[in-house]
Amino acid sequence: QVQLQESGPGLVKPSQTLSLTCTVSGDSISSGGYYWSWVRQHPGKGLEWIGYIYYSGSTSYNLSLKSRVTISVDTSKNQFSLSLNSVTAADTAVYFCARVAPRSPSGWRGFDYWGQGALVTVSS
Amino acid sequence: QSVLTQPPSVSAAPGQKVTISCSGSTSNIGNNYVCWYQHLPGTAPKLLIYDNNQRPSGIPDRFSGSKSGTSATLGITGLQTGDEADYYCGTRDDSLAGGEVFGGGTKLTVL
């Protein structure tokens, strides 16, 4: 059974950098075949895709966040990480990590496994 | 504002049927596969439907999905109190902004 677990500080000061790590078990990031993603949910709002990374290090980001986001991977630890700089109160959200199936002409199995989420509050 | 439009809430009695709509455009739903997710706050979201209408193993056949043009629909029959959750549609958007997009979510209340 694939499991993902987010970890990192729950409180970040404005203008600083939010850093979260997702630890994967039950699958090996380096085996390829999937993308590894971050999604966030602002309080009382819907889901917002942040970006994803492939085991090779190739990334794709939400254009609205691209200038502030970096997603990296550490295959030796079977982890991937999110870094969001210059945070403001608008970045307060629950941050989820998820596994994403690749698309093919015949279909797409979506975001098939998710972590439980980590609440990050931006406040001084 | 979410790229995909869902009703904020729906409700129905136990045992009844409910549908949740997800409206998009040709740049997203119209040309891409749609997934549906169930989310109980404080837990990990769960994939309910992929490929517009396929259920992962372990998802009961009370849950169904369909797509027509630029809209998708999630159907739930035989409602149970345990179905009370937030439901999200998701797909890819091929516009200039691109990327993965989700609906704003629909809160299902089982009365």
CSV table of C-alpha atoms in Angstrom, one decimal:
chain,number,residue,atom,x,y,z
A,1,GLN,CA,0.0,0.0,0.0
A,2,VAL,CA,1.4,3.3,-1.1
A,3,GLN,CA,1.6,5.9,1.7
A,4,LEU,CA,2.7,9.5,1.7
A,5,GLN,CA,3.4,11.6,4.8
A,6,GLU,CA,4.0,15.4,4.9
A,7,SER,CA,6.4,16.9,7.4
A,8,GLY,CA,7.7,20.4,8.2
A,9,PRO,CA,7.1,23.5,10.3
A,10,GLY,CA,3.5,24.4,10.9
A,11,LEU,CA,4.3,28.1,11.4
A,12,VAL,CA,6.3,30.3,9.0
A,13,LYS,CA,6.9,34.0,9.3
A,14,PRO,CA,5.9,36.4,6.5
A,15,SER,CA,8.6,36.9,3.8
A,16,GLN,CA,10.3,33.6,4.8
A,17,THR,CA,10.5,30.3,3.1
A,18,LEU,CA,8.0,27.5,3.6
A,19,SER,CA,9.6,24.1,3.4
A,20,LEU,CA,7.8,20.7,3.5
A,21,THR,CA,9.0,17.2,2.8
A,22,CYS,CA,6.9,14.2,1.7
A,23,THR,CA,8.1,10.8,2.6
A,24,VAL,CA,6.9,8.0,0.4
A,25,SER,CA,6.5,4.3,1.4
A,26,GLY,CA,5.2,1.4,-0.5
A,27,ASP,CA,6.6,2.7,-3.8
A,28,SER,CA,10.0,3.8,-5.0
A,29,ILE,CA,10.2,7.3,-6.5
A,30,SER,CA,13.3,6.2,-8.5
A,31,SER,CA,11.4,3.4,-10.2
A,32,GLY,CA,9.7,6.0,-12.4
A,33,GLY,CA,6.3,5.7,-13.8
A,34,TYR,CA,4.7,8.4,-11.6
A,35,TYR,CA,4.9,12.1,-10.9
A,36,TRP,CA,5.1,13.4,-7.4
A,37,SER,CA,3.0,16.4,-6.6
A,38,TRP,CA,2.1,19.1,-4.1
A,39,VAL,CA,-1.4,20.5,-3.8
A,40,ARG,CA,-2.8,23.0,-1.3
A,41,GLN,CA,-6.1,23.9,0.1
A,42,HIS,CA,-6.7,27.4,1.5
A,43,PRO,CA,-9.1,27.5,4.5
A,44,GLY,CA,-12.6,26.9,3.3
A,45,LYS,CA,-11.5,26.7,-0.3
A,46,GLY,CA,-10.9,24.2,-3.0
A,47,LEU,CA,-7.8,22.4,-4.1
A,48,GLU,CA,-4.9,24.2,-5.9
A,49,TRP,CA,-2.2,22.3,-7.8
A,50,ILE,CA,1.3,23.6,-6.9
A,51,GLY,CA,3.5,21.5,-9.1
A,52,TYR,CA,5.1,18.1,-9.6
A,53,ILE,CA,8.4,16.4,-10.1
A,54,TYR,CA,9.6,13.3,-11.9
A,55,TYR,CA,12.3,11.0,-10.4
A,56,SER,CA,14.7,12.5,-13.0
A,57,GLY,CA,14.2,15.9,-11.5
A,58,SER,CA,12.1,17.3,-14.3
A,59,THR,CA,9.4,19.6,-12.9
A,60,SER,CA,6.2,21.4,-13.8
A,61,TYR,CA,4.7,24.2,-11.8
A,62,ASN,CA,1.5,26.2,-11.5
A,63,LEU,CA,2.3,29.4,-13.4
A,64,SER,CA,0.7,31.5,-10.7
A,65,LEU,CA,3.3,30.2,-8.2
A,66,LYS,CA,6.2,29.4,-10.5
A,67,SER,CA,8.4,32.4,-9.5
A,68,ARG,CA,8.3,31.3,-5.8
A,69,VAL,CA,8.2,27.5,-5.9
A,70,THR,CA,10.9,24.8,-6.1
A,71,ILE,CA,10.1,21.1,-5.9
A,72,SER,CA,13.0,18.8,-5.5
A,73,VAL,CA,13.5,15.0,-5.1
A,74,ASP,CA,15.9,12.9,-3.0
A,75,THR,CA,15.6,9.4,-4.3
A,76,SER,CA,18.0,8.0,-1.8
A,77,LYS,CA,15.6,8.9,1.0
A,78,ASN,CA,12.5,8.3,-1.2
A,79,GLN,CA,11.4,11.8,-0.5
A,80,PHE,CA,10.4,14.9,-2.4
A,81,SER,CA,10.2,18.4,-1.1
A,82,LEU,CA,8.4,21.8,-1.5
A,83,SER,CA,10.0,25.2,-1.1
A,84,LEU,CA,7.9,28.3,-1.4
A,85,ASN,CA,9.6,31.6,-0.8
A,86,SER,CA,8.5,35.1,0.1
A,87,VAL,CA,5.4,33.7,1.8
A,88,THR,CA,2.5,35.9,2.9
A,89,ALA,CA,-0.7,35.2,4.9
A,90,ALA,CA,-2.3,34.2,1.5
A,91,ASP,CA,0.0,31.1,1.6
A,92,THR,CA,-1.7,29.8,4.8
A,93,ALA,CA,-3.2,26.5,3.7
A,94,VAL,CA,-3.2,22.7,4.2
A,95,TYR,CA,-0.5,21.3,1.9
A,96,PHE,CA,-0.9,17.8,0.5
A,97,CYS,CA,1.6,15.6,-1.3
A,98,ALA,CA,0.3,13.1,-3.8
A,99,ARG,CA,1.3,10.6,-6.4
A,100,VAL,CA,0.2,11.3,-10.0
A,101,ALA,CA,-0.2,8.8,-12.7
A,102,PRO,CA,1.2,9.6,-16.2
A,103,ARG,CA,-1.3,10.4,-19.0
A,104,SER,CA,-1.6,8.2,-22.1
A,105,PRO,CA,-3.9,8.4,-25.1
A,106,SER,CA,-5.9,5.6,-23.5
A,107,GLY,CA,-6.4,7.2,-20.1
A,108,TRP,CA,-5.3,8.8,-16.9
A,109,ARG,CA,-5.5,7.4,-13.4
A,110,GLY,CA,-5.2,10.7,-11.7
A,111,PHE,CA,-3.8,11.6,-8.3
A,112,ASP,CA,-4.1,8.1,-6.9
A,113,TYR,CA,-2.5,8.4,-3.5
A,114,TRP,CA,-2.4,11.4,-1.2
A,115,GLY,CA,-1.0,12.3,2.2
A,116,GLN,CA,-3.2,13.5,5.0
A,117,GLY,CA,-2.0,17.1,4.6
A,118,ALA,CA,0.0,19.5,6.7
A,119,LEU,CA,-1.4,22.8,7.9
A,120,VAL,CA,1.0,25.7,7.4
A,121,THR,CA,0.2,29.0,8.9
A,122,VAL,CA,2.0,32.2,7.8
A,123,SER,CA,2.1,34.6,10.7
A,124,SER,CA,4.5,36.8,12.6
B,1,GLN,CA,-11.9,31.3,-8.7
B,2,SER,CA,-11.5,27.6,-9.7
B,3,VAL,CA,-11.1,26.8,-13.4
B,4,LEU,CA,-13.7,24.0,-13.0
B,5,THR,CA,-17.2,25.0,-11.6
B,6,GLN,CA,-19.0,22.8,-9.1
B,7,PRO,CA,-22.0,23.5,-7.0
B,8,PRO,CA,-20.9,24.5,-3.5
B,9,SER,CA,-23.3,22.0,-1.8
B,10,VAL,CA,-25.8,19.3,-2.5
B,11,SER,CA,-27.9,17.3,-0.1
B,12,ALA,CA,-30.1,14.2,-0.1
B,13,ALA,CA,-31.5,11.7,2.3
B,14,PRO,CA,-29.9,8.3,3.1
B,15,GLY,CA,-30.7,5.8,0.4
B,16,GLN,CA,-31.3,8.4,-2.2
B,17,LYS,CA,-29.2,9.4,-5.2
B,18,VAL,CA,-27.3,12.6,-5.8
B,19,THR,CA,-25.3,14.0,-8.7
B,20,ILE,CA,-22.5,16.5,-8.6
B,21,SER,CA,-21.7,18.5,-11.8
B,22,CYS,CA,-18.3,19.8,-12.9
B,23,SER,CA,-18.3,22.4,-15.7
B,24,GLY,CA,-15.3,23.4,-17.7
B,25,SER,CA,-14.2,24.2,-21.2
B,26,THR,CA,-12.7,22.7,-24.3
B,27,SER,CA,-9.2,23.4,-22.9
B,28,ASN,CA,-9.7,21.2,-19.9
B,29,ILE,CA,-12.7,18.8,-19.6
B,30,GLY,CA,-13.5,18.9,-23.3
B,31,ASN,CA,-10.2,17.3,-24.3
B,32,ASN,CA,-8.9,15.5,-21.2
B,33,TYR,CA,-9.8,12.7,-18.8
B,34,VAL,CA,-11.6,13.7,-15.6
B,35,CYS,CA,-11.1,12.3,-12.1
B,36,TRP,CA,-13.2,12.7,-9.0
B,37,TYR,CA,-11.9,12.8,-5.4
B,38,GLN,CA,-13.6,12.4,-2.0
B,39,HIS,CA,-12.2,14.3,0.9
B,40,LEU,CA,-13.1,14.1,4.5
B,41,PRO,CA,-11.4,17.0,6.3
B,42,GLY,CA,-8.4,15.9,8.2
B,43,THR,CA,-7.9,12.9,6.1
B,44,ALA,CA,-6.1,12.1,2.8
B,45,PRO,CA,-8.2,12.8,-0.3
B,46,LYS,CA,-9.3,9.6,-2.0
B,47,LEU,CA,-9.5,8.9,-5.7
B,48,LEU,CA,-13.1,7.8,-6.6
B,49,ILE,CA,-13.2,7.9,-10.4
B,50,TYR,CA,-10.6,8.1,-13.1
B,51,ASP,CA,-10.7,8.0,-16.9
B,52,ASN,CA,-14.1,9.9,-16.6
B,53,ASN,CA,-16.0,6.8,-15.5
B,54,GLN,CA,-13.7,4.1,-14.0
B,55,ARG,CA,-13.5,3.1,-10.4
B,56,PRO,CA,-10.3,2.1,-8.7
B,57,SER,CA,-10.4,-1.2,-6.9
B,58,GLY,CA,-12.2,-1.0,-3.6
B,59,ILE,CA,-14.5,1.8,-4.6
B,60,PRO,CA,-18.1,0.6,-4.5
B,61,ASP,CA,-20.3,0.7,-7.7
B,62,ARG,CA,-22.6,3.2,-5.9
B,63,PHE,CA,-20.1,5.8,-7.3
B,64,SER,CA,-20.2,6.5,-11.0
B,65,GLY,CA,-18.8,9.1,-13.3
B,66,SER,CA,-19.7,10.4,-16.8
B,67,LYS,CA,-18.5,13.1,-19.2
B,68,SER,CA,-20.3,14.9,-22.0
B,69,GLY,CA,-18.6,17.7,-23.9
B,70,THR,CA,-17.2,20.2,-21.4
B,71,SER,CA,-19.0,18.8,-18.3
B,72,ALA,CA,-18.6,15.9,-16.1
B,73,THR,CA,-20.9,14.4,-13.5
B,74,LEU,CA,-20.4,12.3,-10.4
B,75,GLY,CA,-23.3,10.1,-9.3
B,76,ILE,CA,-23.7,8.5,-5.9
B,77,THR,CA,-26.6,6.1,-5.3
B,78,GLY,CA,-27.8,4.5,-2.0
B,79,LEU,CA,-26.4,7.4,0.0
B,80,GLN,CA,-24.9,6.6,3.4
B,81,THR,CA,-24.0,8.9,6.2
B,82,GLY,CA,-20.4,8.0,5.6
B,83,ASP,CA,-20.6,9.6,2.1
B,84,GLU,CA,-20.8,13.0,3.8
B,85,ALA,CA,-17.7,14.7,2.5
B,86,ASP,CA,-16.3,17.2,0.0
B,87,TYR,CA,-16.0,16.1,-3.6
B,88,TYR,CA,-13.7,17.5,-6.2
B,89,CYS,CA,-13.3,17.0,-9.9
B,90,GLY,CA,-9.9,17.4,-11.5
B,91,THR,CA,-8.3,17.3,-15.0
B,92,ARG,CA,-5.6,19.0,-17.0
B,93,ASP,CA,-5.9,22.4,-18.6
B,94,ASP,CA,-4.2,22.8,-22.0
B,95,SER,CA,-4.5,26.6,-22.1
B,96,LEU,CA,-1.4,28.9,-21.9
B,97,ALA,CA,-1.6,28.7,-18.1
B,98,GLY,CA,-1.9,25.0,-18.3
B,99,GLY,CA,-1.3,22.5,-15.5
B,100,GLU,CA,-3.6,20.4,-13.3
B,101,VAL,CA,-6.9,22.0,-12.3
B,102,PHE,CA,-9.5,21.2,-9.8
B,103,GLY,CA,-13.1,22.2,-9.1
B,104,GLY,CA,-14.0,24.3,-6.1
B,105,GLY,CA,-15.4,21.3,-4.4
B,106,THR,CA,-19.0,20.3,-3.4
B,107,LYS,CA,-20.0,19.6,0.1
B,108,LEU,CA,-22.3,16.6,0.3
B,109,THR,CA,-24.7,16.5,3.2
B,110,VAL,CA,-26.6,13.3,3.9
B,111,LEU,CA,-29.7,14.5,5.8
